[in-house]
Each structure stands twice: as C-alpha cells, then as structure tokens.
Amino acid sequence: MGEKYDCMQCKESLFGQKFILREENPHCIKCYEELFSHTCEVCQKSISCTSKDLSYKERHWHSDCFLCTKCSKSLVDWPFTAKDDVLMCTECYCDEYSSKCHACTKPIMPGSKKMEHKGNSWHENCFTCNSCQQPIGTRNFVQKDAKNYCMSCYENLFALQCVQCNKPITTRGVNYHDQPWHKDCFVCTGCKQQLAGQRFTSRDDFAYCLACFCNLFAKKCSYCTSPISGLGGSKYIAFKQRQWHNNCFNCKKCTVSLVGRGFLTCRDDIICPDCSKDPHHPAAEEELI
C-alpha cells in the first residue's frame, strides 16, 4: 500500500503531503509543476498548480498577467480579442481597428450591425435620412452633397416634376423644350408611342413621331402620292403648288430625271425638252410652259 502513494517521478512518499493525480498516477507538487505546469506568456514564469491558469489558443497566462496590451485592463471574465497574437479589450480593439461611424465618429463594435455605402460606415441607428431623421435601414435612398435622403424626402426636396403628369422624376427623364418629362410620358401626340430614343419632330409645340407627322401634315408627292417629309435635310421639288420627291421628278415619257434640268408641263405630266419635240406626243398639240 505504501508504494501506491509514492511520487511517480521522485519516488518520495506522499503520506501526509499534497499530491496531484495525472492519468491515475500520483505526483508530488514539485515534480508535477516541473513536468506539467505551463509558462506564462507575459512574465515567462511557471504557472503554479495552485494558481489559476488562463489559456487561449494553446497559450497560457497567470490571471494577474492576463491584461489588455494597450490599456492594461484585466481581461479575466471580460470580452477580448486578438490581433496578430496581441490581446486587447474590446474597447481598445475598436479604437485601433474598427470602422468609425460616419455620423457620430464613434467605433462600430464588432458583432454589431453596420450600414456601408461607398466606403463609409454607419451604426444602424445613425444611418438616417438627413431630412426626416428616420432610419433608412435597407430601404432605397439617394445621396446628394454627401448627405443621405430617403426616397420620399428626396423627391419632395429635389426631384424635377414631369410637365405631363406633375409627379417627381427620379429615373429615366427626358428634357424637351427645356422642360422635364418622364420617359413614359414623352409620347407622340398622334399615336401615343414613346418618342425617347427615336427621331421625332414638332408642330405647334406638340411632338410627333415621323410617321404621324408625315401622315398628318406633310404634302403628297404628285407622282407617287406618298408624303414628302422634308425632314433630315431630304430634298424635294416644288412647282406651282405641286411637289415631287427628287427620285420621282422624272420625264413622263422617257423617265429621265429632270432634277436640275429644264422641263415642260403637259396637263399633269412633266416631260423633258427632247420628248416635247416628238410630234406624236400630246404636248405638241398643247402650249408648252
């Protein structure tokens, strides 16, 4: 029975002495500390078995040495974090490394909810509309002059009003005659199709797509009867209240183009001077103009 209570290492009797069992083997205090005690990260002294051993990621400290590296506050029973193996209390870590709120300039504590936009960060309660002061949260907002506005306040304060529907224009606007329009409101007066992105013209301050303008207002070609728009620099021929497309202004008989040439008329036809000399042409019987 005596051998059972001898120190496993030095074989000294443990009768009447304090000892520690490790894997059911008894050790005297001295041998146990020499064999198994950890070294403190700060003071580099052995942590006695009678002292509190604090450990973090396989590192060990005396309780009196377990302090914030920056402010020396005890970290026992308090939240802490580590940066490059350096221990810091939460407050010091935030001052050193955490994002600062763009509104109140105070650190944003790790684990707390924060809002971010274009490189800036806010506490959730600090991310508010500059006008109504209500938290924006995950709602849509607009930033103007480095200030944030909820959509309702932005529209009331800054958005242009569409001249057609009198509602704010927040996206997809059109400027016409120095007046703002919603893209969906800027339509042809005739067919009501959207005009943004396509060619159009106006008459009496009303906008028309080219098809409606030609059908409503353009003169008709005396030859093909199609409208002559005259838009975009297209050329046409006009003579005595009649008009022709350039490519329609041809001799009735030989179809030669009469653009830039002399011509004669016979009833509703136009003919070239050569064809007018034909004795069989009806123009020979008419007075040629």
PDB file of C-alpha atoms in Angstrom:
ATOM      1  CA  MET A   1       0.000   0.000   0.000  1.00  0.00           C
ATOM      2  CA  GLY A   2       2.943   2.383   0.690  1.00  0.00           C
ATOM      3  CA  GLU A   3       4.206   2.197  -2.916  1.00  0.00           C
ATOM      4  CA  LYS A   4       0.792   3.323  -4.164  1.00  0.00           C
ATOM      5  CA  TYR A   5       1.255   6.740  -2.536  1.00  0.00           C
ATOM      6  CA  ASP A   6       4.838   7.368  -3.581  1.00  0.00           C
ATOM      7  CA  CYS A   7       5.508  10.126  -6.154  1.00  0.00           C
ATOM      8  CA  MET A   8       5.573   8.622  -9.625  1.00  0.00           C
ATOM      9  CA  GLN A   9       8.607  10.728 -10.544  1.00  0.00           C
ATOM     10  CA  CYS A  10      10.862  11.136  -7.480  1.00  0.00           C
ATOM     11  CA  LYS A  11       9.515   8.122  -5.546  1.00  0.00           C
ATOM     12  CA  GLU A  12       9.239  10.166  -2.356  1.00  0.00           C
ATOM     13  CA  SER A  13       6.444   9.132  -0.018  1.00  0.00           C
ATOM     14  CA  LEU A  14       3.311  11.239  -0.317  1.00  0.00           C
ATOM     15  CA  PHE A  15       1.990  10.232   3.064  1.00  0.00           C
ATOM     16  CA  GLY A  16       0.622  13.355   4.759  1.00  0.00           C
ATOM     17  CA  GLN A  17       1.549  15.593   1.746  1.00  0.00           C
ATOM     18  CA  LYS A  18      -0.440  17.216  -1.020  1.00  0.00           C
ATOM     19  CA  PHE A  19      -0.205  15.442  -4.335  1.00  0.00           C
ATOM     20  CA  ILE A  20      -1.811  15.527  -7.775  1.00  0.00           C
ATOM     21  CA  LEU A  21      -3.067  12.612  -9.814  1.00  0.00           C
ATOM     22  CA  ARG A  22      -2.345  12.638 -13.521  1.00  0.00           C
ATOM     23  CA  GLU A  23      -3.687   9.719 -15.507  1.00  0.00           C
ATOM     24  CA  GLU A  24      -4.199   7.996 -12.099  1.00  0.00           C
ATOM     25  CA  ASN A  25      -0.506   8.395 -11.262  1.00  0.00           C
ATOM     26  CA  PRO A  26       0.335  10.453  -8.122  1.00  0.00           C
ATOM     27  CA  HIS A  27       2.876  13.264  -8.313  1.00  0.00           C
ATOM     28  CA  CYS A  28       4.224  15.496  -5.604  1.00  0.00           C
ATOM     29  CA  ILE A  29       3.647  19.191  -6.150  1.00  0.00           C
ATOM     30  CA  LYS A  30       7.270  19.926  -7.075  1.00  0.00           C
ATOM     31  CA  CYS A  31       7.521  17.147  -9.676  1.00  0.00           C
ATOM     32  CA  TYR A  32       4.130  17.927 -11.127  1.00  0.00           C
ATOM     33  CA  GLU A  33       4.993  21.590 -11.687  1.00  0.00           C
ATOM     34  CA  GLU A  34       8.376  20.709 -13.203  1.00  0.00           C
ATOM     35  CA  LEU A  35       6.782  18.227 -15.577  1.00  0.00           C
ATOM     36  CA  PHE A  36       3.411  19.687 -16.464  1.00  0.00           C
ATOM     37  CA  SER A  37       2.997  23.346 -15.486  1.00  0.00           C
ATOM     38  CA  HIS A  38       2.728  25.926 -18.314  1.00  0.00           C
ATOM     39  CA  THR A  39       4.850  29.021 -18.729  1.00  0.00           C
ATOM     40  CA  CYS A  40       3.093  32.396 -18.617  1.00  0.00           C
ATOM     41  CA  GLU A  41       3.202  34.305 -21.905  1.00  0.00           C
ATOM     42  CA  VAL A  42       3.866  37.609 -20.132  1.00  0.00           C
ATOM     43  CA  CYS A  43       6.227  37.001 -17.217  1.00  0.00           C
ATOM     44  CA  GLN A  44       7.688  33.741 -18.525  1.00  0.00           C
ATOM     45  CA  LYS A  45       7.334  32.138 -15.094  1.00  0.00           C
ATOM     46  CA  SER A  46       5.777  28.798 -14.390  1.00  0.00           C
ATOM     47  CA  ILE A  47       2.103  28.832 -13.555  1.00  0.00           C
ATOM     48  CA  SER A  48       1.772  27.016 -10.253  1.00  0.00           C
ATOM     49  CA  CYS A  49      -0.815  24.338  -9.857  1.00  0.00           C
ATOM     50  CA  THR A  50      -2.254  26.414  -7.057  1.00  0.00           C
ATOM     51  CA  SER A  51      -2.691  29.426  -9.394  1.00  0.00           C
ATOM     52  CA  LYS A  52      -5.388  29.994 -11.980  1.00  0.00           C
ATOM     53  CA  ASP A  53      -4.149  29.054 -15.460  1.00  0.00           C
ATOM     54  CA  LEU A  54      -5.872  31.067 -18.232  1.00  0.00           C
ATOM     55  CA  SER A  55      -5.433  29.717 -21.747  1.00  0.00           C
ATOM     56  CA  TYR A  56      -6.262  30.937 -25.256  1.00  0.00           C
ATOM     57  CA  LYS A  57      -5.222  29.187 -28.458  1.00  0.00           C
ATOM     58  CA  GLU A  58      -2.673  26.974 -26.666  1.00  0.00           C
ATOM     59  CA  ARG A  59      -1.133  29.954 -24.890  1.00  0.00           C
ATOM     60  CA  HIS A  60      -1.229  30.411 -21.102  1.00  0.00           C
ATOM     61  CA  TRP A  61      -1.233  33.272 -18.595  1.00  0.00           C
ATOM     62  CA  HIS A  62      -1.355  33.902 -14.866  1.00  0.00           C
ATOM     63  CA  SER A  63      -4.652  35.581 -14.066  1.00  0.00           C
ATOM     64  CA  ASP A  64      -2.722  38.697 -12.973  1.00  0.00           C
ATOM     65  CA  CYS A  65      -0.861  38.742 -16.307  1.00  0.00           C
ATOM     66  CA  PHE A  66      -3.941  38.294 -18.491  1.00  0.00           C
ATOM     67  CA  LEU A  67      -4.254  42.012 -19.415  1.00  0.00           C
ATOM     68  CA  CYS A  68      -5.122  44.233 -22.389  1.00  0.00           C
ATOM     69  CA  THR A  69      -1.830  45.054 -24.114  1.00  0.00           C
ATOM     70  CA  LYS A  70      -2.924  48.630 -24.742  1.00  0.00           C
ATOM     71  CA  CYS A  71      -4.720  49.807 -21.589  1.00  0.00           C
ATOM     72  CA  SER A  72      -3.561  47.071 -19.115  1.00  0.00           C
ATOM     73  CA  LYS A  73      -7.144  46.336 -18.103  1.00  0.00           C
ATOM     74  CA  SER A  74      -7.681  42.809 -16.770  1.00  0.00           C
ATOM     75  CA  LEU A  75      -9.301  40.566 -19.360  1.00  0.00           C
ATOM     76  CA  VAL A  76     -10.446  37.977 -16.808  1.00  0.00           C
ATOM     77  CA  ASP A  77     -14.194  37.488 -17.273  1.00  0.00           C
ATOM     78  CA  TRP A  78     -14.319  40.311 -19.869  1.00  0.00           C
ATOM     79  CA  PRO A  79     -14.720  40.197 -23.685  1.00  0.00           C
ATOM     80  CA  PHE A  80     -11.429  40.449 -25.550  1.00  0.00           C
ATOM     81  CA  THR A  81      -9.992  39.850 -28.990  1.00  0.00           C
ATOM     82  CA  ALA A  82      -6.568  39.235 -30.519  1.00  0.00           C
ATOM     83  CA  LYS A  83      -4.825  40.984 -33.387  1.00  0.00           C
ATOM     84  CA  ASP A  84      -1.571  39.401 -34.594  1.00  0.00           C
ATOM     85  CA  ASP A  85      -1.462  37.420 -31.300  1.00  0.00           C
ATOM     86  CA  VAL A  86      -1.745  40.635 -29.254  1.00  0.00           C
ATOM     87  CA  LEU A  87      -4.603  40.593 -26.735  1.00  0.00           C
ATOM     88  CA  MET A  88      -6.813  43.661 -26.385  1.00  0.00           C
ATOM     89  CA  CYS A  89     -10.040  44.500 -24.665  1.00  0.00           C
ATOM     90  CA  THR A  90     -12.968  45.141 -26.986  1.00  0.00           C
ATOM     91  CA  GLU A  91     -12.839  48.915 -26.483  1.00  0.00           C
ATOM     92  CA  CYS A  92      -9.146  49.207 -27.375  1.00  0.00           C
ATOM     93  CA  TYR A  93      -9.564  46.911 -30.352  1.00  0.00           C
ATOM     94  CA  CYS A  94     -12.404  49.068 -31.686  1.00  0.00           C
ATOM     95  CA  ASP A  95     -10.423  52.275 -31.183  1.00  0.00           C
ATOM     96  CA  GLU A  96      -7.487  50.788 -33.036  1.00  0.00           C
ATOM     97  CA  TYR A  97      -9.041  48.734 -35.827  1.00  0.00           C
ATOM     98  CA  SER A  98     -12.844  49.015 -36.082  1.00  0.00           C
ATOM     99  CA  SER A  99     -14.657  51.211 -38.589  1.00  0.00           C
ATOM    100  CA  LYS A 100     -15.732  54.626 -37.337  1.00  0.00           C
ATOM    101  CA  CYS A 101     -19.337  55.710 -37.793  1.00  0.00           C
ATOM    102  CA  HIS A 102     -19.565  58.399 -40.497  1.00  0.00           C
ATOM    103  CA  ALA A 103     -22.249  60.188 -38.471  1.00  0.00           C
ATOM    104  CA  CYS A 104     -21.162  60.066 -34.806  1.00  0.00           C
ATOM    105  CA  THR A 105     -17.453  59.163 -35.436  1.00  0.00           C
ATOM    106  CA  LYS A 106     -17.580  56.516 -32.675  1.00  0.00           C
ATOM    107  CA  PRO A 107     -16.233  52.981 -33.325  1.00  0.00           C
ATOM    108  CA  ILE A 108     -18.634  50.361 -34.607  1.00  0.00           C
ATOM    109  CA  MET A 109     -18.308  47.470 -32.168  1.00  0.00           C
ATOM    110  CA  PRO A 110     -17.526  44.003 -33.568  1.00  0.00           C
ATOM    111  CA  GLY A 111     -20.686  41.956 -33.965  1.00  0.00           C
ATOM    112  CA  SER A 112     -22.975  44.990 -34.099  1.00  0.00           C
ATOM    113  CA  LYS A 113     -24.945  45.720 -37.248  1.00  0.00           C
ATOM    114  CA  LYS A 114     -23.486  48.379 -39.507  1.00  0.00           C
ATOM    115  CA  MET A 115     -24.512  50.012 -42.777  1.00  0.00           C
ATOM    116  CA  GLU A 116     -21.986  50.657 -45.562  1.00  0.00           C
ATOM    117  CA  HIS A 117     -22.096  52.808 -48.687  1.00  0.00           C
ATOM    118  CA  LYS A 118     -19.254  53.986 -50.951  1.00  0.00           C
ATOM    119  CA  GLY A 119     -16.539  53.242 -48.417  1.00  0.00           C
ATOM    120  CA  ASN A 120     -18.312  54.828 -45.423  1.00  0.00           C
ATOM    121  CA  SER A 121     -19.850  53.006 -42.457  1.00  0.00           C
ATOM    122  CA  TRP A 122     -22.649  53.872 -40.023  1.00  0.00           C
ATOM    123  CA  HIS A 123     -24.202  52.435 -36.896  1.00  0.00           C
ATOM    124  CA  GLU A 124     -27.622  51.134 -37.866  1.00  0.00           C
ATOM    125  CA  ASN A 125     -29.326  53.857 -35.788  1.00  0.00           C
ATOM    126  CA  CYS A 126     -27.036  56.575 -37.191  1.00  0.00           C
ATOM    127  CA  PHE A 127     -27.847  55.758 -40.821  1.00  0.00           C
ATOM    128  CA  THR A 128     -30.794  58.159 -41.106  1.00  0.00           C
ATOM    129  CA  CYS A 129     -32.422  60.455 -43.657  1.00  0.00           C
ATOM    130  CA  ASN A 130     -30.912  63.932 -43.451  1.00  0.00           C
ATOM    131  CA  SER A 131     -34.391  65.470 -43.753  1.00  0.00           C
ATOM    132  CA  CYS A 132     -36.857  63.390 -41.724  1.00  0.00           C
ATOM    133  CA  GLN A 133     -34.177  61.820 -39.464  1.00  0.00           C
ATOM    134  CA  GLN A 134     -35.817  58.400 -39.745  1.00  0.00           C
ATOM    135  CA  PRO A 135     -33.542  55.306 -40.018  1.00  0.00           C
ATOM    136  CA  ILE A 136     -33.084  54.300 -43.637  1.00  0.00           C
ATOM    137  CA  GLY A 137     -32.242  50.651 -42.949  1.00  0.00           C
ATOM    138  CA  THR A 138     -32.439  48.591 -46.139  1.00  0.00           C
ATOM    139  CA  ARG A 139     -34.806  50.999 -47.942  1.00  0.00           C
ATOM    140  CA  ASN A 140     -33.826  52.776 -51.150  1.00  0.00           C
ATOM    141  CA  PHE A 141     -32.131  56.129 -50.663  1.00  0.00           C
ATOM    142  CA  VAL A 142     -30.327  58.841 -52.629  1.00  0.00           C
ATOM    143  CA  GLN A 143     -27.057  60.521 -51.666  1.00  0.00           C
ATOM    144  CA  LYS A 144     -26.806  64.228 -52.504  1.00  0.00           C
ATOM    145  CA  ASP A 145     -23.966  66.535 -51.433  1.00  0.00           C
ATOM    146  CA  ALA A 146     -22.636  63.759 -49.159  1.00  0.00           C
ATOM    147  CA  LYS A 147     -25.993  63.576 -47.344  1.00  0.00           C
ATOM    148  CA  ASN A 148     -28.418  60.656 -47.417  1.00  0.00           C
ATOM    149  CA  TYR A 149     -32.133  61.075 -48.113  1.00  0.00           C
ATOM    150  CA  CYS A 150     -34.930  58.533 -48.144  1.00  0.00           C
ATOM    151  CA  MET A 151     -36.722  58.417 -51.499  1.00  0.00           C
ATOM    152  CA  SER A 152     -39.800  60.245 -50.230  1.00  0.00           C
ATOM    153  CA  CYS A 153     -37.799  63.194 -48.850  1.00  0.00           C
ATOM    154  CA  TYR A 154     -35.525  63.333 -51.885  1.00  0.00           C
ATOM    155  CA  GLU A 155     -38.475  63.526 -54.261  1.00  0.00           C
ATOM    156  CA  ASN A 156     -40.151  66.239 -52.211  1.00  0.00           C
ATOM    157  CA  LEU A 157     -36.974  68.313 -51.880  1.00  0.00           C
ATOM    158  CA  PHE A 158     -35.043  67.891 -55.117  1.00  0.00           C
ATOM    159  CA  ALA A 159     -36.744  65.849 -57.854  1.00  0.00           C
ATOM    160  CA  LEU A 160     -37.995  67.635 -61.001  1.00  0.00           C
ATOM    161  CA  GLN A 161     -41.716  67.448 -61.721  1.00  0.00           C
ATOM    162  CA  CYS A 162     -42.873  65.971 -65.039  1.00  0.00           C
ATOM    163  CA  VAL A 163     -44.788  68.599 -67.050  1.00  0.00           C
ATOM    164  CA  GLN A 164     -47.194  65.900 -68.221  1.00  0.00           C
ATOM    165  CA  CYS A 165     -48.206  64.101 -65.008  1.00  0.00           C
ATOM    166  CA  ASN A 166     -46.791  66.528 -62.378  1.00  0.00           C
ATOM    167  CA  LYS A 167     -45.132  63.651 -60.499  1.00  0.00           C
ATOM    168  CA  PRO A 168     -41.455  63.602 -59.429  1.00  0.00           C
ATOM    169  CA  ILE A 169     -38.880  62.309 -61.907  1.00  0.00           C
ATOM    170  CA  THR A 170     -36.386  60.045 -60.141  1.00  0.00           C
ATOM    171  CA  THR A 171     -35.131  57.966 -63.085  1.00  0.00           C
ATOM    172  CA  ARG A 172     -35.378  57.872 -66.893  1.00  0.00           C
ATOM    173  CA  GLY A 173     -36.162  61.523 -67.517  1.00  0.00           C
ATOM    174  CA  VAL A 174     -36.321  63.371 -70.868  1.00  0.00           C
ATOM    175  CA  ASN A 175     -35.668  67.068 -71.449  1.00  0.00           C
ATOM    176  CA  TYR A 176     -37.668  68.663 -74.281  1.00  0.00           C
ATOM    177  CA  HIS A 177     -38.068  72.407 -74.852  1.00  0.00           C
ATOM    178  CA  ASP A 178     -36.205  72.932 -71.544  1.00  0.00           C
ATOM    179  CA  GLN A 179     -38.925  71.053 -69.689  1.00  0.00           C
ATOM    180  CA  PRO A 180     -38.625  67.714 -67.820  1.00  0.00           C
ATOM    181  CA  TRP A 181     -40.688  64.658 -68.758  1.00  0.00           C
ATOM    182  CA  HIS A 182     -40.846  61.077 -67.597  1.00  0.00           C
ATOM    183  CA  LYS A 183     -39.649  58.836 -70.393  1.00  0.00           C
ATOM    184  CA  ASP A 184     -43.027  57.078 -70.301  1.00  0.00           C
ATOM    185  CA  CYS A 185     -44.883  60.419 -70.515  1.00  0.00           C
ATOM    186  CA  PHE A 186     -42.976  61.763 -73.532  1.00  0.00           C
ATOM    187  CA  VAL A 187     -45.124  60.260 -76.320  1.00  0.00           C
ATOM    188  CA  CYS A 188     -46.280  61.098 -79.827  1.00  0.00           C
ATOM    189  CA  THR A 189     -49.340  63.361 -79.876  1.00  0.00           C
ATOM    190  CA  GLY A 190     -50.829  61.222 -82.627  1.00  0.00           C
ATOM    191  CA  CYS A 191     -50.177  57.531 -81.895  1.00  0.00           C
ATOM    192  CA  LYS A 192     -49.095  57.836 -78.220  1.00  0.00           C
ATOM    193  CA  GLN A 193     -45.927  55.797 -78.783  1.00  0.00           C
ATOM    194  CA  GLN A 194     -42.844  56.710 -76.720  1.00  0.00           C
ATOM    195  CA  LEU A 195     -40.553  59.164 -78.504  1.00  0.00           C
ATOM    196  CA  ALA A 196     -37.421  58.811 -76.346  1.00  0.00           C
ATOM    197  CA  GLY A 197     -34.651  57.207 -78.367  1.00  0.00           C
ATOM    198  CA  GLN A 198     -36.247  57.758 -81.791  1.00  0.00           C
ATOM    199  CA  ARG A 199     -36.452  60.599 -84.289  1.00  0.00           C
ATOM    200  CA  PHE A 200     -39.376  62.964 -83.916  1.00  0.00           C
ATOM    201  CA  THR A 201     -40.440  66.487 -84.818  1.00  0.00           C
ATOM    202  CA  SER A 202     -42.914  69.033 -83.511  1.00  0.00           C
ATOM    203  CA  ARG A 203     -45.688  71.290 -84.745  1.00  0.00           C
ATOM    204  CA  ASP A 204     -47.318  73.998 -82.632  1.00  0.00           C
ATOM    205  CA  ASP A 205     -45.239  72.755 -79.648  1.00  0.00           C
ATOM    206  CA  PHE A 206     -46.698  69.249 -79.939  1.00  0.00           C
ATOM    207  CA  ALA A 207     -44.292  66.365 -80.559  1.00  0.00           C
ATOM    208  CA  TYR A 208     -44.969  63.761 -83.263  1.00  0.00           C
ATOM    209  CA  CYS A 209     -43.171  60.660 -84.470  1.00  0.00           C
ATOM    210  CA  LEU A 210     -42.121  60.960 -88.115  1.00  0.00           C
ATOM    211  CA  ALA A 211     -44.864  58.633 -89.346  1.00  0.00           C
ATOM    212  CA  CYS A 212     -47.654  60.601 -87.676  1.00  0.00           C
ATOM    213  CA  PHE A 213     -46.186  63.955 -88.690  1.00  0.00           C
ATOM    214  CA  CYS A 214     -45.969  62.933 -92.341  1.00  0.00           C
ATOM    215  CA  ASN A 215     -49.457  61.458 -92.386  1.00  0.00           C
ATOM    216  CA  LEU A 216     -50.980  64.495 -90.721  1.00  0.00           C
ATOM    217  CA  PHE A 217     -49.047  67.445 -92.149  1.00  0.00           C
ATOM    218  CA  ALA A 218     -46.687  66.519 -94.975  1.00  0.00           C
ATOM    219  CA  LYS A 219     -47.552  67.334 -98.593  1.00  0.00           C
ATOM    220  CA  LYS A 220     -48.052  64.454-101.017  1.00  0.00           C
ATOM    221  CA  CYS A 221     -45.810  63.701-103.976  1.00  0.00           C
ATOM    222  CA  SER A 222     -47.619  64.414-107.259  1.00  0.00           C
ATOM    223  CA  TYR A 223     -46.192  61.236-108.740  1.00  0.00           C
ATOM    224  CA  CYS A 224     -46.255  58.523-106.020  1.00  0.00           C
ATOM    225  CA  THR A 225     -48.747  60.270-103.653  1.00  0.00           C
ATOM    226  CA  SER A 226     -46.574  59.354-100.612  1.00  0.00           C
ATOM    227  CA  PRO A 227     -45.888  62.094 -98.029  1.00  0.00           C
ATOM    228  CA  ILE A 228     -42.890  64.362 -98.503  1.00  0.00           C
ATOM    229  CA  SER A 229     -41.463  64.890 -95.039  1.00  0.00           C
ATOM    230  CA  GLY A 230     -38.657  67.279 -95.889  1.00  0.00           C
ATOM    231  CA  LEU A 231     -37.049  66.173 -92.583  1.00  0.00           C
ATOM    232  CA  GLY A 232     -33.416  65.386 -92.056  1.00  0.00           C
ATOM    233  CA  GLY A 233     -32.345  67.574 -94.975  1.00  0.00           C
ATOM    234  CA  SER A 234     -34.131  65.461 -97.606  1.00  0.00           C
ATOM    235  CA  LYS A 235     -34.688  67.387-100.850  1.00  0.00           C
ATOM    236  CA  TYR A 236     -37.795  67.719-102.957  1.00  0.00           C
ATOM    237  CA  ILE A 237     -39.030  69.678-105.985  1.00  0.00           C
ATOM    238  CA  ALA A 238     -41.865  72.227-105.784  1.00  0.00           C
ATOM    239  CA  PHE A 239     -43.541  73.814-108.805  1.00  0.00           C
ATOM    240  CA  LYS A 240     -46.848  75.677-108.944  1.00  0.00           C
ATOM    241  CA  GLN A 241     -48.308  74.244-105.728  1.00  0.00           C
ATOM    242  CA  ARG A 242     -47.185  70.737-106.630  1.00  0.00           C
ATOM    243  CA  GLN A 243     -44.328  68.756-105.076  1.00  0.00           C
ATOM    244  CA  TRP A 244     -42.263  65.718-106.024  1.00  0.00           C
ATOM    245  CA  HIS A 245     -39.689  63.574-104.310  1.00  0.00           C
ATOM    246  CA  ASN A 246     -36.327  64.052-106.021  1.00  0.00           C
ATOM    247  CA  ASN A 247     -36.365  60.494-107.330  1.00  0.00           C
ATOM    248  CA  CYS A 248     -39.967  60.936-108.545  1.00  0.00           C
ATOM    249  CA  PHE A 249     -39.258  64.098-110.599  1.00  0.00           C
ATOM    250  CA  ASN A 250     -38.774  62.296-113.954  1.00  0.00           C
ATOM    251  CA  CYS A 251     -39.922  62.709-117.536  1.00  0.00           C
ATOM    252  CA  LYS A 252     -43.277  61.041-118.026  1.00  0.00           C
ATOM    253  CA  LYS A 253     -42.183  59.516-121.335  1.00  0.00           C
ATOM    254  CA  CYS A 254     -38.512  58.565-121.119  1.00  0.00           C
ATOM    255  CA  THR A 255     -38.261  58.603-117.274  1.00  0.00           C
ATOM    256  CA  VAL A 256     -35.033  60.607-117.341  1.00  0.00           C
ATOM    257  CA  SER A 257     -34.504  62.602-114.149  1.00  0.00           C
ATOM    258  CA  LEU A 258     -35.443  66.257-114.520  1.00  0.00           C
ATOM    259  CA  VAL A 259     -33.713  67.390-111.304  1.00  0.00           C
ATOM    260  CA  GLY A 260     -31.556  70.373-112.229  1.00  0.00           C
ATOM    261  CA  ARG A 261     -32.768  70.386-115.855  1.00  0.00           C
ATOM    262  CA  GLY A 262     -35.296  72.330-117.800  1.00  0.00           C
ATOM    263  CA  PHE A 263     -38.708  70.717-118.273  1.00  0.00           C
ATOM    264  CA  LEU A 264     -42.140  71.357-119.720  1.00  0.00           C
ATOM    265  CA  THR A 265     -45.587  70.531-118.459  1.00  0.00           C
ATOM    266  CA  CYS A 266     -48.488  68.985-120.299  1.00  0.00           C
ATOM    267  CA  ARG A 267     -51.643  68.717-118.321  1.00  0.00           C
ATOM    268  CA  ASP A 268     -50.464  66.969-115.102  1.00  0.00           C
ATOM    269  CA  ASP A 269     -47.342  65.481-116.651  1.00  0.00           C
ATOM    270  CA  ILE A 270     -43.791  66.774-116.776  1.00  0.00           C
ATOM    271  CA  ILE A 271     -41.585  65.993-119.790  1.00  0.00           C
ATOM    272  CA  CYS A 272     -38.031  66.708-120.817  1.00  0.00           C
ATOM    273  CA  PRO A 273     -37.346  69.136-123.722  1.00  0.00           C
ATOM    274  CA  ASP A 274     -36.343  66.254-126.027  1.00  0.00           C
ATOM    275  CA  CYS A 275     -39.607  64.402-125.601  1.00  0.00           C
ATOM    276  CA  SER A 276     -41.540  67.624-126.107  1.00  0.00           C
ATOM    277  CA  LYS A 277     -40.213  67.717-129.717  1.00  0.00           C
ATOM    278  CA  ASP A 278     -41.840  64.408-130.528  1.00  0.00           C
ATOM    279  CA  PRO A 279     -44.718  65.269-132.940  1.00  0.00           C
ATOM    280  CA  HIS A 280     -46.650  62.273-131.644  1.00  0.00           C
ATOM    281  CA  HIS A 281     -46.509  63.488-128.066  1.00  0.00           C
ATOM    282  CA  PRO A 282     -49.695  65.227-126.921  1.00  0.00           C
ATOM    283  CA  ALA A 283     -47.547  68.121-125.826  1.00  0.00           C
ATOM    284  CA  ALA A 284     -47.048  69.025-129.444  1.00  0.00           C
ATOM    285  CA  GLU A 285     -50.661  69.963-129.522  1.00  0.00           C
ATOM    286  CA  GLU A 286     -50.523  71.916-126.288  1.00  0.00           C
ATOM    287  CA  GLU A 287     -48.915  75.160-125.391  1.00  0.00           C
ATOM    288  CA  LEU A 288     -45.774  74.100-123.500  1.00  0.00           C
ATOM    289  CA  ILE A 289     -44.848  76.027-120.395  1.00  0.00           C
TER     290      ILE A 289
END
